[in-house]
PDB file of C-alpha atoms in Angstrom:
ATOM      1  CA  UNK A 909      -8.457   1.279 -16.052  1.00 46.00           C
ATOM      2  CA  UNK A 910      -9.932  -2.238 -17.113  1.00 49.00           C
ATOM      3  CA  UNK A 911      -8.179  -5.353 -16.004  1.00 51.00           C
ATOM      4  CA  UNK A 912     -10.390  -8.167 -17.288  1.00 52.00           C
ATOM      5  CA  UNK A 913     -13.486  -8.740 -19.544  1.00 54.00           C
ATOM      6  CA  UNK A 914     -16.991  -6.953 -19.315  1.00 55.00           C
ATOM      7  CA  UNK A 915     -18.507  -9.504 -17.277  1.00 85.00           C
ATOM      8  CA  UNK A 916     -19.782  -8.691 -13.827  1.00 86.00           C
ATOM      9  CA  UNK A 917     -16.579 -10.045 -11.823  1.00 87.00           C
ATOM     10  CA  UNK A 918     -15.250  -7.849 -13.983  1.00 86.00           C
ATOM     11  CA  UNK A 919     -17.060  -4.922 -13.423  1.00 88.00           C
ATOM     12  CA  UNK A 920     -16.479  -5.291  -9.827  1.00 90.00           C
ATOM     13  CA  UNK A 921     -12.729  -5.992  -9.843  1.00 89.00           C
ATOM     14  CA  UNK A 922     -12.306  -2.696 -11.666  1.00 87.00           C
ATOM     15  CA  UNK A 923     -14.644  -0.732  -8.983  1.00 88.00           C
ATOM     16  CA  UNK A 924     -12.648  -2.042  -6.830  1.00 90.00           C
ATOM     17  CA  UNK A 925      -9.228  -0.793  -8.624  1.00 89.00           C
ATOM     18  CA  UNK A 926     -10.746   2.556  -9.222  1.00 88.00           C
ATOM     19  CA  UNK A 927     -11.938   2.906  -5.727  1.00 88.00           C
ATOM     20  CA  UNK A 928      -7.946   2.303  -4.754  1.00 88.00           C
ATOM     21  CA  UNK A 929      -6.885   5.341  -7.490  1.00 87.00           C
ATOM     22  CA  UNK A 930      -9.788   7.602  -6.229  1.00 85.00           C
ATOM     23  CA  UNK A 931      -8.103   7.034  -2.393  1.00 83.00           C
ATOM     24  CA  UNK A 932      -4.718   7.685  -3.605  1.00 81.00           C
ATOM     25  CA  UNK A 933      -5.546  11.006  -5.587  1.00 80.00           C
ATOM     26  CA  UNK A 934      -7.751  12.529  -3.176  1.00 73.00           C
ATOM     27  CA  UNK A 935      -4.947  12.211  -0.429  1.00 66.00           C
ATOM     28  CA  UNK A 936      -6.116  13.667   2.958  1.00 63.00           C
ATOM     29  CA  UNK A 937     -10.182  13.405   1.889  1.00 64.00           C
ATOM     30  CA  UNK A 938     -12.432  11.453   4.811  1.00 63.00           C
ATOM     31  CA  UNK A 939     -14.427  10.438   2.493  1.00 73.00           C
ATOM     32  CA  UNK A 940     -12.408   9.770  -1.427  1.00 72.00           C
ATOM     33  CA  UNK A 941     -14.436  10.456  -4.333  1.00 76.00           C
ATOM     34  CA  UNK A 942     -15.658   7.263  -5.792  1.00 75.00           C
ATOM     35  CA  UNK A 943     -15.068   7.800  -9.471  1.00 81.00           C
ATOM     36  CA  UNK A 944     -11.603   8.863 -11.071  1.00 82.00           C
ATOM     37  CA  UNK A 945     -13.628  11.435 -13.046  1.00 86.00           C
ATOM     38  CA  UNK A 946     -14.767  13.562  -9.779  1.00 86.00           C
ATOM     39  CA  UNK A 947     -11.137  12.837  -8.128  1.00 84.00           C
ATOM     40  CA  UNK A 948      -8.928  14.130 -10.756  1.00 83.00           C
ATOM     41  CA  UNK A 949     -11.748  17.225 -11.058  1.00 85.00           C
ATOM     42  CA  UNK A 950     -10.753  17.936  -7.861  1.00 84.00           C
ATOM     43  CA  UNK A 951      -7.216  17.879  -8.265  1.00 83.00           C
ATOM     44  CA  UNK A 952      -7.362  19.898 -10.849  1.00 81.00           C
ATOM     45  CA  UNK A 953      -9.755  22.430  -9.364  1.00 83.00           C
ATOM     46  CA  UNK A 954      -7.498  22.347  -6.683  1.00 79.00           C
ATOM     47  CA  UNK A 955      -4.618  23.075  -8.768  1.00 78.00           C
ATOM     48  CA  UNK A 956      -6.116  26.037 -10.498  1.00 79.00           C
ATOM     49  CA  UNK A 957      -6.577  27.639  -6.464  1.00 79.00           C
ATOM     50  CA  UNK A 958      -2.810  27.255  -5.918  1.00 75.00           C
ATOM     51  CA  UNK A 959      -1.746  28.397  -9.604  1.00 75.00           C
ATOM     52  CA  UNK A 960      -3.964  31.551  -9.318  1.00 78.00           C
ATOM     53  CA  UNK A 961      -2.478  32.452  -5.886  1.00 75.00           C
ATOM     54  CA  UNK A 962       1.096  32.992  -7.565  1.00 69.00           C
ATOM     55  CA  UNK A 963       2.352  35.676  -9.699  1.00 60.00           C
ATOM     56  CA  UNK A 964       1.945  35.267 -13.504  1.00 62.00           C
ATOM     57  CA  UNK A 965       4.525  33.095 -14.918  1.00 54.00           C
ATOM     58  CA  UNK A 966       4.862  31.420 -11.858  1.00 53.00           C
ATOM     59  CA  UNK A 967       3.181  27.412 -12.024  1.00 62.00           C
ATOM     60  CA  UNK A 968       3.715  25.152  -8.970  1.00 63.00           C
ATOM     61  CA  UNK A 969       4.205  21.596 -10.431  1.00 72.00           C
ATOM     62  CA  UNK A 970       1.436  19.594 -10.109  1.00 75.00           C
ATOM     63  CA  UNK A 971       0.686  15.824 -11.712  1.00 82.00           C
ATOM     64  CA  UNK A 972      -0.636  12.820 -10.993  1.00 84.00           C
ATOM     65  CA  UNK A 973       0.959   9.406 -11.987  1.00 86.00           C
ATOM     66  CA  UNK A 974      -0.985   5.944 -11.636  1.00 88.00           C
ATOM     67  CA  UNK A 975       0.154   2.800 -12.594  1.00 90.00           C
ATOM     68  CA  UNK A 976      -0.712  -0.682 -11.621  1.00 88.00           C
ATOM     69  CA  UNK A 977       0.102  -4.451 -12.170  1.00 93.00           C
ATOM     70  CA  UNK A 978      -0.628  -7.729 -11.661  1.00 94.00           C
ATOM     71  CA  UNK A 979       1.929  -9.220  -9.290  1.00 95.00           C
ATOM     72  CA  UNK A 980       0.092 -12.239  -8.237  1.00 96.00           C
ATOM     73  CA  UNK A 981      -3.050 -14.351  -9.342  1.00 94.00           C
ATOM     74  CA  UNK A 982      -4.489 -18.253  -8.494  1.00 94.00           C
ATOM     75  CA  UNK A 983      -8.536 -18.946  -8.818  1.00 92.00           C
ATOM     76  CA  UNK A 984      -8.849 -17.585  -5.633  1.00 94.00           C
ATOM     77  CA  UNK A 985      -7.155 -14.229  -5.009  1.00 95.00           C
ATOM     78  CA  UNK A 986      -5.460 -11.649  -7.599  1.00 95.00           C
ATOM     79  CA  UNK A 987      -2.582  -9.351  -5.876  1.00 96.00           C
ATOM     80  CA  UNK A 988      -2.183  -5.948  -7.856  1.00 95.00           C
ATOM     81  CA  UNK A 989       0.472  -3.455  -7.450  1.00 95.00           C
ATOM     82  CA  UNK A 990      -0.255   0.012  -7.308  1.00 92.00           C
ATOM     83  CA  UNK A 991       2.341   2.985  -7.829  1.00 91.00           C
ATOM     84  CA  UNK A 992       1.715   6.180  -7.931  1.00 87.00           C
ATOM     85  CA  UNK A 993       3.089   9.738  -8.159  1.00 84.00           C
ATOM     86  CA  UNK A 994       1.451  12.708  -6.446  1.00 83.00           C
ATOM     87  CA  UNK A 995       2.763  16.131  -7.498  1.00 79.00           C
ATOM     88  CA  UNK A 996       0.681  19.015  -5.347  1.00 74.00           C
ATOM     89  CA  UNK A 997       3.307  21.965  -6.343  1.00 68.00           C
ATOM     90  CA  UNK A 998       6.627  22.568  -3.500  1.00 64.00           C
ATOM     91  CA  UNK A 999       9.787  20.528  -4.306  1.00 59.00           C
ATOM     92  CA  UNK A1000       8.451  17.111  -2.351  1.00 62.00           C
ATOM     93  CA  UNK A1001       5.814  14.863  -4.139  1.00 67.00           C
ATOM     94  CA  UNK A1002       3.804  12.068  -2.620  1.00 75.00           C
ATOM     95  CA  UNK A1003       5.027   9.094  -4.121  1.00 81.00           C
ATOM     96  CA  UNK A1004       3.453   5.551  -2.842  1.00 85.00           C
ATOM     97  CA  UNK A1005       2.775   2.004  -3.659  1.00 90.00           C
ATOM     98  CA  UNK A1006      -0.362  -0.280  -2.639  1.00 92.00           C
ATOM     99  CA  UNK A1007      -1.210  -3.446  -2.884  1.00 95.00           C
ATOM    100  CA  UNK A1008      -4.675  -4.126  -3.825  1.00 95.00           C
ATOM    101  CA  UNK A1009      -6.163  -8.097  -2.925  1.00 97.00           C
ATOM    102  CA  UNK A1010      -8.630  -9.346  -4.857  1.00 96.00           C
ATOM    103  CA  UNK A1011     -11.327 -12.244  -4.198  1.00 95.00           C
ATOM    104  CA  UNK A1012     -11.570 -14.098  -7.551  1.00 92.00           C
ATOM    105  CA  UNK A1013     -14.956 -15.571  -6.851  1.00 90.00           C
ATOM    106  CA  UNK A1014     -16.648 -12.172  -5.967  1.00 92.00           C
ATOM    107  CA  UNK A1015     -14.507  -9.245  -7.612  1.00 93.00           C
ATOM    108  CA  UNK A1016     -13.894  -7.963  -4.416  1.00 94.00           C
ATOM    109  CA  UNK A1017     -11.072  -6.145  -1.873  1.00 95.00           C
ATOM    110  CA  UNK A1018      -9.802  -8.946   0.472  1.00 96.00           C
ATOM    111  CA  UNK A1019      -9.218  -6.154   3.762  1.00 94.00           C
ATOM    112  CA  UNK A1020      -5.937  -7.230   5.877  1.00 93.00           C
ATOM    113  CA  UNK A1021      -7.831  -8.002   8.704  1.00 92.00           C
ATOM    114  CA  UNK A1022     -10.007 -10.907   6.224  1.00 95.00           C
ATOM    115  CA  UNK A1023      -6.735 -12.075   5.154  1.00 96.00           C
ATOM    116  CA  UNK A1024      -4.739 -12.906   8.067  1.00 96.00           C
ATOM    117  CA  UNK A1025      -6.460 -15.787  10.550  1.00 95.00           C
ATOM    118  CA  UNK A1026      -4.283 -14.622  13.358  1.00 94.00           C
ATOM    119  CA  UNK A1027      -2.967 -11.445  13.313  1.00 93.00           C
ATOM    120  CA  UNK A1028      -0.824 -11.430  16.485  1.00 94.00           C
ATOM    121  CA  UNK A1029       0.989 -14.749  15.783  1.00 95.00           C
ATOM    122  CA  UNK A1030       1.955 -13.466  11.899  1.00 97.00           C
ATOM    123  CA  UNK A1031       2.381  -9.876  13.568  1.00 94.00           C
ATOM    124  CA  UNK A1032       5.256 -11.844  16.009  1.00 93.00           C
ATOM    125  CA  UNK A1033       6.770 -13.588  13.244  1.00 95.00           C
ATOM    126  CA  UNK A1034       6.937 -10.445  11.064  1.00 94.00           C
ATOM    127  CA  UNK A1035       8.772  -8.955  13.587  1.00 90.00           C
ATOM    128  CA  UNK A1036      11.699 -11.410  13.973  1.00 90.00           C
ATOM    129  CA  UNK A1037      11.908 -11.318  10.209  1.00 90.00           C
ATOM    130  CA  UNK A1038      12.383  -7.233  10.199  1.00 87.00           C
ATOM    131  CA  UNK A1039      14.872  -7.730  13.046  1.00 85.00           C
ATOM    132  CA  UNK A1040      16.542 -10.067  11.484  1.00 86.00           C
ATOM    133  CA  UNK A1041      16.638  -8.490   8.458  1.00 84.00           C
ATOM    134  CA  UNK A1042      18.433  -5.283  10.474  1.00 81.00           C
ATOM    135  CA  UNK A1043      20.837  -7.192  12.850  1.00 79.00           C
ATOM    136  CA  UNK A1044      18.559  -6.636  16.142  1.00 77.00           C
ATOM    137  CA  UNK A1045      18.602  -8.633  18.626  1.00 74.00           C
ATOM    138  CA  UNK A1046      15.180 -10.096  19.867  1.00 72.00           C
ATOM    139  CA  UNK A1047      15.498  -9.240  23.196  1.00 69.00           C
ATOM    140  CA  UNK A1048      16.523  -5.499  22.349  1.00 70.00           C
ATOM    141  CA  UNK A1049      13.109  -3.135  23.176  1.00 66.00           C
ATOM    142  CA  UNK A1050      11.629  -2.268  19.959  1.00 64.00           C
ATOM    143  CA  UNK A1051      12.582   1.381  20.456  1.00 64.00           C
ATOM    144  CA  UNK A1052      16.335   0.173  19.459  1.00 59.00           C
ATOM    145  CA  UNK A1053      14.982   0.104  16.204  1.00 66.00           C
ATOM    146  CA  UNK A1054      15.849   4.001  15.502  1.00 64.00           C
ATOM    147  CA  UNK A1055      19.184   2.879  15.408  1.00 63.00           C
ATOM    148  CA  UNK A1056      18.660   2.106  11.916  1.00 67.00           C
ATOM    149  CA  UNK A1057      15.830   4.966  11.515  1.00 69.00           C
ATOM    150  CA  UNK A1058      12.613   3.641  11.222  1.00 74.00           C
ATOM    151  CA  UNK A1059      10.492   4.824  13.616  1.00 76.00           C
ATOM    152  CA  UNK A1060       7.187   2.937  14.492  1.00 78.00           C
ATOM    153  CA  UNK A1061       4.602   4.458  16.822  1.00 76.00           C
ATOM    154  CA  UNK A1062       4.626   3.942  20.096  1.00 75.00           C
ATOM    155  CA  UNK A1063       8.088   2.118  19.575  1.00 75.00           C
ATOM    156  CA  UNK A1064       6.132  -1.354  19.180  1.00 81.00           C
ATOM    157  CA  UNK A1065       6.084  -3.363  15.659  1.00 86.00           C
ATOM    158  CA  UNK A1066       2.974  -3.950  13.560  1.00 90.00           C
ATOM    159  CA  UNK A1067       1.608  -5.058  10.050  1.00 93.00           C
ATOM    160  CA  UNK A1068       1.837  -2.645   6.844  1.00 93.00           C
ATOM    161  CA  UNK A1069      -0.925  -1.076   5.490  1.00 92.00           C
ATOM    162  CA  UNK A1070       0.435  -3.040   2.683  1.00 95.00           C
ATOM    163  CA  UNK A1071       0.271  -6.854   2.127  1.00 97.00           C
ATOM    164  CA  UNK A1072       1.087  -7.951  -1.422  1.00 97.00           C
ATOM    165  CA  UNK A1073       1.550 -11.530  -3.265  1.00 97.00           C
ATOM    166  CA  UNK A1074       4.110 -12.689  -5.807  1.00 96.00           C
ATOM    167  CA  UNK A1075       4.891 -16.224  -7.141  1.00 95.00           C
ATOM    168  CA  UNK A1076       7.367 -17.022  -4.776  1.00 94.00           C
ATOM    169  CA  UNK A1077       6.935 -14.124  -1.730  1.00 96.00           C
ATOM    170  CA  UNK A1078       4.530 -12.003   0.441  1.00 97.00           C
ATOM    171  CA  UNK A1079       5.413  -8.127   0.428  1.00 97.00           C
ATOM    172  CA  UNK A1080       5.291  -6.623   3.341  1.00 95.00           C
ATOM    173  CA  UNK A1081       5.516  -3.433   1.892  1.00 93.00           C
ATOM    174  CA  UNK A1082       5.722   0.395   4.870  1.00 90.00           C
ATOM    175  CA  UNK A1083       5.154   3.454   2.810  1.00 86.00           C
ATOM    176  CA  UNK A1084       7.561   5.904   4.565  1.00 80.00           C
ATOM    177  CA  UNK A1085       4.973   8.157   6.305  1.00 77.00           C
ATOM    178  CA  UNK A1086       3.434   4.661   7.265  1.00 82.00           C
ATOM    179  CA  UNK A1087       6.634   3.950   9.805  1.00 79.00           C
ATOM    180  CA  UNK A1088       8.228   7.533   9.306  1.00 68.00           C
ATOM    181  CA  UNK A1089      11.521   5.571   7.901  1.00 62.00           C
ATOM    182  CA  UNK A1090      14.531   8.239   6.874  1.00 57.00           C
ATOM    183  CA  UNK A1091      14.413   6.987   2.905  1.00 59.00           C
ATOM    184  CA  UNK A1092      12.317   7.725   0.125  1.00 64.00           C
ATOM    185  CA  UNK A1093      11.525   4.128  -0.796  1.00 71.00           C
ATOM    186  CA  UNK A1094       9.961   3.002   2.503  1.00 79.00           C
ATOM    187  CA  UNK A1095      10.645  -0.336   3.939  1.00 85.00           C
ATOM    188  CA  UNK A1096      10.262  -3.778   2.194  1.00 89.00           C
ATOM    189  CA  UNK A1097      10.135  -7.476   4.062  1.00 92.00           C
ATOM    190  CA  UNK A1098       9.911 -10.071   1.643  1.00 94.00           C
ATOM    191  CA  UNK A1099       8.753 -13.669   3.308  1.00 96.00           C
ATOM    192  CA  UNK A1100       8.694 -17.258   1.769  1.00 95.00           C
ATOM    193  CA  UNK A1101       5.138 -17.381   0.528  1.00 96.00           C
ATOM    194  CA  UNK A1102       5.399 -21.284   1.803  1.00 95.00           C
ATOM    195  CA  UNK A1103       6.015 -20.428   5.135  1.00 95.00           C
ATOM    196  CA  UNK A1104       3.577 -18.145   5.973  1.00 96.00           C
ATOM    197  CA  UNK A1105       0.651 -19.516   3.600  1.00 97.00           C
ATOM    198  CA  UNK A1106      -0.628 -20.978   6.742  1.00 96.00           C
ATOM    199  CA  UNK A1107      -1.072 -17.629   7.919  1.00 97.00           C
ATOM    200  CA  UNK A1108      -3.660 -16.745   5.602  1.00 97.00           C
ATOM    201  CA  UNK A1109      -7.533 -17.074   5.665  1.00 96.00           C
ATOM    202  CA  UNK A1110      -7.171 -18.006   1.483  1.00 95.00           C
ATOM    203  CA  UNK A1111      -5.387 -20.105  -0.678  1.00 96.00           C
ATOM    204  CA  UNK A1112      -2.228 -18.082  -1.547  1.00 97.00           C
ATOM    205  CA  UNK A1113      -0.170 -20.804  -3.264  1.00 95.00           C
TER     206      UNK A1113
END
């Protein structure tokens, strides 16, 4: 998984992607393993438990699918996009997308909480954005929003795990165990980049 030369930006940009694959594989590990080598050993050790457990003939599905790409990139941040498919045998699979941020200058993760400069003023105007996008009314308590089925904890909105960059937009991207939403594709809020560039602690533009 290489995204740019052999130079030691480089090298660190594609720790840093690996580092995101490694997370996403070893779902439910406290502590991922940090090279896709050991992480897909252990999928497939742990794959070889399950299989072994059923009847001969009998092979739970299991898989792993990775894929990334480059949504976003200026000279000071690159925005990849993530999905992935996580098959661990049953009839469900664990599919997800995330949005990696990238400091050009260093090769490393930008973490939400480095990107935003004030996270309660963008977390208030995310909110009217969702509610806006769903036909609630400001005023409404935020619990009103399981009339439309997404469920946040504790009834009160906050930021995605899940920030991501395009030309034009910022993703706001829920995976649906993030906000337990009723839908298979989780929720997306999509907000003029020009807008809310002022948000940011880095030149997204």
């Amino acid at each position: 998984m290489n995204i740019a030369d052999n130079d030691e930006i480089s090298k660190s940009i594609n720790q840093e992607v690996e580092k995101t694959a490694c997370t996403v594989i070893n779902i439910g590990r406290v502590e991922p393993h940090k090279t896709l080598k050991k992480a897909i050993d252990e999928f497939h050790d742990s794959y070889l438990n399950l299989s072994n457990k059923y009847p001969e003939g009998i092979k739970p599905p299991y898989g792993i699918f990775i894929d990334y790409e480059k949504s976003f990139q200026n000279n000071d941040i690159i925005s990849l996009k993530m999905k992935s498919q996580i098959h661990e045998g049953g009839l469900s699979r664990n599919d997800k997308i995330t949005y990696l941020n990238i400091n050009t200058k260093t090769g490393k993760q930008i973490i939400n909480d480095e990107l935003i400069k004030d996270h309660k003023l963008f977390n208030d105007y995310a909110e009217k954005i969702i509610r806006n996008q769903y036909n609630i009314t400001q005023n409404k308590p935020f619990r009103k929003f399981r009339e439309v089925n997404i469920f946040f904890d504790g009834d009160r909105f906050y930021l995605p795990k899940n920030i991501g960059i395009t030309d034009k937009e910022v993703i706001l991207y829920y995976n649906p165990n993030e906000i337990n939403v009723s839908t298979e594709d989780g929720i997306v809020l999509k907000l003029n980049k020009q807008e809310v560039a002022p948000f940011f602690t880095i030149n997204i533009l």
